[in-house]
CSV table of C-alpha atoms and ligand atoms in Angstrom, one decimal:
chain,number,residue,atom,x,y,z
A,1,MET,CA,116.3,60.4,96.1
A,2,PRO,CA,115.9,58.7,92.7
A,3,ILE,CA,113.5,60.0,90.1
A,4,VAL,CA,110.7,57.5,89.9
A,5,ALA,CA,109.1,57.0,86.4
A,6,PRO,CA,106.3,54.5,86.3
A,7,SER,CA,105.8,52.9,82.9
A,8,LEU,CA,102.3,53.3,81.6
A,9,LEU,CA,102.8,50.2,79.4
A,10,SER,CA,101.7,48.2,82.5
A,11,ALA,CA,98.6,50.4,83.1
A,12,ASN,CA,95.0,49.4,82.6
A,13,PHE,CA,94.2,50.7,79.1
A,14,LEU,CA,90.5,50.3,79.7
A,15,ASN,CA,90.7,52.8,82.5
A,16,LEU,CA,93.8,55.0,81.9
A,17,GLN,CA,92.1,57.9,83.6
A,18,ALA,CA,92.2,56.0,86.9
A,19,ASP,CA,95.8,55.1,86.5
A,20,CYS,CA,96.7,58.8,85.6
A,21,ASP,CA,94.8,60.0,88.7
A,22,LEU,CA,96.7,57.6,90.8
A,23,LEU,CA,100.1,58.7,89.4
A,24,ASN,CA,99.2,62.3,89.7
A,25,LYS,CA,98.5,62.0,93.4
A,26,SER,CA,101.6,59.8,93.9
A,27,GLU,CA,105.2,60.8,94.5
A,28,ALA,CA,106.1,59.6,91.0
A,29,ASP,CA,108.1,62.2,89.1
A,30,TRP,CA,107.7,61.3,85.5
A,31,TYR,CA,105.4,59.4,83.2
A,32,HIS,CA,107.5,56.9,81.3
A,33,LEU,CA,105.8,56.3,77.9
A,34,ASP,CA,107.0,53.4,75.8
A,35,VAL,CA,106.5,53.7,72.0
A,36,MET,CA,107.0,50.4,70.1
A,37,ASP,CA,106.7,49.9,66.3
A,38,GLY,CA,106.7,46.2,65.8
A,39,ASN,CA,110.0,46.5,63.9
A,40,PHE,CA,112.7,47.7,66.2
A,41,VAL,CA,111.0,45.6,68.9
A,42,PRO,CA,108.7,42.7,68.4
A,43,ASN,CA,105.8,44.4,70.1
A,44,ILE,CA,103.5,47.4,69.1
A,45,SER,CA,102.2,49.8,71.8
A,46,PHE,CA,101.0,53.3,71.0
A,47,GLY,CA,102.1,56.5,69.3
A,48,PRO,CA,101.7,60.3,69.5
A,49,MET,CA,97.9,60.3,69.7
A,50,LEU,CA,97.9,58.6,73.1
A,51,ILE,CA,100.8,60.8,74.3
A,52,GLN,CA,98.6,63.8,73.6
A,53,PHE,CA,96.0,62.4,76.0
A,54,PHE,CA,98.7,61.7,78.7
A,55,ARG,CA,99.9,65.2,78.2
A,56,LYS,CA,96.5,66.6,79.0
A,57,ALA,CA,96.1,64.2,82.0
A,58,THR,CA,99.2,65.3,83.8
A,59,ALA,CA,101.6,68.2,84.7
A,60,LYS,CA,104.4,65.7,85.4
A,61,THR,CA,107.3,65.2,83.0
A,62,CYS,CA,106.4,63.1,79.9
A,63,ASP,CA,109.5,60.9,79.3
A,64,VAL,CA,109.0,59.3,75.9
A,65,HIS,CA,111.0,56.2,75.1
A,66,LEU,CA,111.0,55.6,71.3
A,67,MET,CA,111.6,51.9,70.5
A,68,ILE,CA,111.2,52.6,66.8
A,69,GLU,CA,113.3,52.4,63.7
A,70,LYS,CA,114.3,55.7,62.1
A,71,PRO,CA,112.9,57.8,65.0
A,72,GLU,CA,114.0,61.0,63.2
A,73,ARG,CA,110.8,60.7,61.1
A,74,TYR,CA,108.6,61.2,64.2
A,75,LEU,CA,110.4,63.7,66.4
A,76,THR,CA,108.2,66.6,65.5
A,77,ALA,CA,105.0,64.5,66.0
A,78,PHE,CA,106.2,63.5,69.5
A,79,LYS,CA,107.2,67.0,70.4
A,80,GLU,CA,103.8,68.3,69.3
A,81,ALA,CA,102.1,65.6,71.3
A,82,GLY,CA,103.7,67.0,74.4
A,83,ALA,CA,106.9,65.1,75.1
A,84,ASP,CA,109.3,66.7,77.6
A,85,ILE,CA,112.1,64.2,77.0
A,86,ILE,CA,112.6,62.1,73.8
A,87,THR,CA,114.8,59.1,74.1
A,88,VAL,CA,116.0,57.3,70.9
A,89,HIS,CA,117.8,54.0,70.7
A,90,ALA,CA,121.5,54.2,69.6
A,91,GLU,CA,120.9,51.0,67.7
A,92,ALA,CA,118.1,52.6,65.7
A,93,CYS,CA,120.0,55.7,64.6
A,94,ILE,CA,122.6,55.7,61.9
A,95,HIS,CA,123.2,59.4,62.5
A,96,LEU,CA,122.8,59.5,66.3
A,97,HIS,CA,124.5,62.8,66.8
A,98,ARG,CA,122.3,64.5,64.2
A,99,THR,CA,119.1,63.0,65.7
A,100,VAL,CA,120.2,64.2,69.2
A,101,GLN,CA,120.7,67.7,67.7
A,102,GLN,CA,117.3,67.6,66.1
A,103,ILE,CA,115.7,66.8,69.5
A,104,LYS,CA,117.5,69.6,71.2
A,105,GLU,CA,116.7,72.1,68.5
A,106,MET,CA,113.0,71.5,69.2
A,107,GLY,CA,113.7,72.8,72.8
A,108,ILE,CA,113.2,69.5,74.5
A,109,LYS,CA,115.5,67.1,76.4
A,110,ALA,CA,117.4,64.4,74.5
A,111,GLY,CA,118.0,60.9,75.7
A,112,VAL,CA,119.7,57.9,74.2
A,113,ALA,CA,118.8,54.3,75.1
A,114,LEU,CA,121.2,51.3,74.9
A,115,ASN,CA,120.1,47.7,74.6
A,116,PRO,CA,121.7,45.2,77.0
A,117,HIS,CA,124.3,44.2,74.4
A,118,THR,CA,125.4,47.7,73.4
A,119,PRO,CA,128.6,49.0,75.1
A,120,VAL,CA,128.6,52.2,77.1
A,121,ALA,CA,131.5,53.4,75.0
A,122,THR,CA,129.1,53.8,72.1
A,123,LEU,CA,128.1,57.1,73.8
A,124,SER,CA,131.5,58.6,74.3
A,125,ASN,CA,131.2,61.1,71.5
A,126,VAL,CA,127.6,62.2,72.3
A,127,ILE,CA,127.5,62.0,76.1
A,128,LYS,CA,128.0,65.8,76.6
A,129,GLU,CA,125.1,66.5,74.3
A,130,ILE,CA,122.4,64.5,76.0
A,131,GLU,CA,120.4,64.9,79.2
A,132,LEU,CA,119.5,61.3,79.7
A,133,VAL,CA,120.9,57.8,79.1
A,134,CYS,CA,118.4,55.0,79.3
A,135,LEU,CA,120.2,51.7,80.1
A,136,MET,CA,117.9,48.8,79.1
A,137,SER,CA,118.1,46.2,81.9
A,138,VAL,CA,115.9,43.9,79.8
A,139,ASN,CA,115.7,43.4,76.0
A,140,PRO,CA,113.1,46.0,75.0
A,141,GLY,CA,109.6,45.1,73.9
A,142,PHE,CA,107.7,43.9,76.9
A,143,GLY,CA,106.9,44.8,80.5
A,144,GLY,CA,107.3,42.3,83.3
A,145,GLN,CA,110.7,40.8,82.3
A,146,GLN,CA,113.6,39.9,84.6
A,147,PHE,CA,116.3,42.4,85.4
A,148,ILE,CA,119.6,41.5,83.6
A,149,PRO,CA,122.3,41.6,86.4
A,150,SER,CA,125.2,42.6,84.0
A,151,THR,CA,123.4,46.1,84.0
A,152,LEU,CA,124.9,46.8,87.4
A,153,PRO,CA,128.6,47.1,86.3
A,154,LYS,CA,127.3,48.9,83.2
A,155,ILE,CA,125.9,51.6,85.4
A,156,THR,CA,129.2,52.1,87.2
A,157,GLU,CA,131.0,52.3,83.8
A,158,LEU,CA,128.5,54.9,82.5
A,159,LYS,CA,128.7,56.9,85.7
A,160,LYS,CA,132.5,57.1,85.1
A,161,LEU,CA,132.0,58.2,81.5
A,162,ILE,CA,129.6,60.9,82.6
A,163,THR,CA,131.8,62.2,85.3
A,164,GLU,CA,135.0,62.2,83.2
A,165,SER,CA,133.2,63.9,80.3
A,166,ASP,CA,131.7,66.6,82.5
A,167,SER,CA,128.3,65.6,81.2
A,168,SER,CA,125.1,66.3,83.1
A,169,ALA,CA,123.2,63.2,81.7
A,170,LEU,CA,121.0,61.3,84.1
A,171,ILE,CA,121.2,57.5,84.2
A,172,GLU,CA,117.8,55.9,83.8
A,173,ILE,CA,117.3,52.1,84.3
A,174,ASP,CA,114.5,50.5,82.4
A,175,GLY,CA,113.3,47.0,82.8
A,176,GLY,CA,112.7,44.6,85.7
A,177,VAL,CA,113.2,47.1,88.4
A,178,THR,CA,111.7,45.8,91.7
A,179,LEU,CA,111.8,46.9,95.3
A,180,ASP,CA,114.4,44.2,95.9
A,181,ASN,CA,116.9,45.2,93.3
A,182,ALA,CA,116.4,48.9,93.3
A,183,PRO,CA,118.8,49.6,96.2
A,184,ALA,CA,121.7,48.0,94.3
A,185,ILE,CA,120.7,49.9,91.1
A,186,VAL,CA,120.6,53.2,92.9
A,187,LYS,CA,123.9,52.4,94.8
A,188,ALA,CA,125.6,51.7,91.5
A,189,GLY,CA,124.7,55.3,90.3
A,190,ALA,CA,121.2,55.3,88.8
A,191,ASP,CA,119.3,58.5,88.9
A,192,VAL,CA,116.0,57.4,87.4
A,193,LEU,CA,114.1,54.2,88.1
A,194,VAL,CA,111.5,53.1,85.5
A,195,ALA,CA,109.0,50.7,87.0
A,196,GLY,CA,106.1,49.1,85.1
A,197,ASN,CA,104.9,45.9,86.7
A,198,THR,CA,106.4,46.8,90.1
A,199,VAL,CA,104.0,49.8,90.3
A,200,PHE,CA,100.9,48.7,88.4
A,201,LYS,CA,100.8,45.1,89.6
A,202,SER,CA,101.3,46.2,93.2
A,203,LYS,CA,98.4,45.9,95.6
A,204,GLU,CA,99.3,49.3,96.8
A,205,PRO,CA,100.8,51.3,94.0
A,206,LEU,CA,101.0,54.6,96.0
A,207,ALA,CA,103.0,52.9,98.8
A,208,THR,CA,105.2,51.1,96.2
A,209,ILE,CA,106.0,54.4,94.5
A,210,ALA,CA,106.8,56.0,97.9
A,211,SER,CA,109.1,53.1,98.7
A,212,LEU,CA,111.0,53.4,95.4
A,213,LYS,CA,111.3,57.1,96.1
A,214,ARG,CA,112.9,56.5,99.5
A,215,ILE,CA,115.7,54.2,98.2
A,216,ALA,CA,118.9,55.7,99.3
A,217,SER,CA,122.2,55.5,97.4
B,1,DX5,C1,110.4,47.6,78.0
B,1,DX5,C2,110.0,49.0,78.3
B,1,DX5,C3,109.9,49.3,79.7
B,1,DX5,C4,108.8,48.5,80.4
B,1,DX5,C5,109.2,48.3,81.8
B,1,DX5,O1,110.7,47.5,76.6
B,1,DX5,O2,110.9,50.0,77.7
B,1,DX5,O3,109.7,50.7,80.0
B,1,DX5,O4,107.6,49.0,80.3
B,1,DX5,O5,108.4,47.4,82.4
B,1,DX5,P1,108.8,46.6,83.7
B,1,DX5,O6,109.2,47.6,84.8
B,1,DX5,O7,107.6,45.8,84.1
B,1,DX5,O8,110.0,45.7,83.3
B,2,ZN,ZN1,110.8,52.1,78.5
């Protein structure tokens, strides 16, 4: 069964409590929390303050996806806010290995995200150190975009790298995941499905989450 991680970016920010209540009673495994700085990506979302509130609202894993430049400046703030996993972008880290070590030294799980144009091989010297790889299946910055099909062979390639390196990293797919394309994504080797619009724009979010959860590989 895939891990299902609804992205709160698509939630109703005028009534987050209702959306948290919904996720808490759903079969969703993680809260996927998208932090955007208006520099690394063209959009601005939220920072550690809101993550503190999500932390209080749920016992589920808080999966924090940092789409920010120089994320090393904010690792402590996001840990203190309650992140269980911190994912940084390879493209945003000059010293990616050091940044990964800093996350792990704080006692939380480290993830690395790759933009659609970034080769999987970028991770070959860090793959054993990390718990999660977030493959972007859209260009980061906005919810509700179309899945980029070239992500599918990239999943296969990443799976091979993970197996050959004896790494325990999970493969997370982020962007444009729908009930239609999720079976192919899971079949290719994905472990974690992020879903923003597919969950929050659904007429029946609980049933949609349950369907994502039941996708077999
Ligand atoms: C995009 C974010 C995603 C986004 C996914 O930059 O990283 O997590 O919220 O939203 P959907 O599932 O609507 O593409
Ligand atoms: Zn994300």
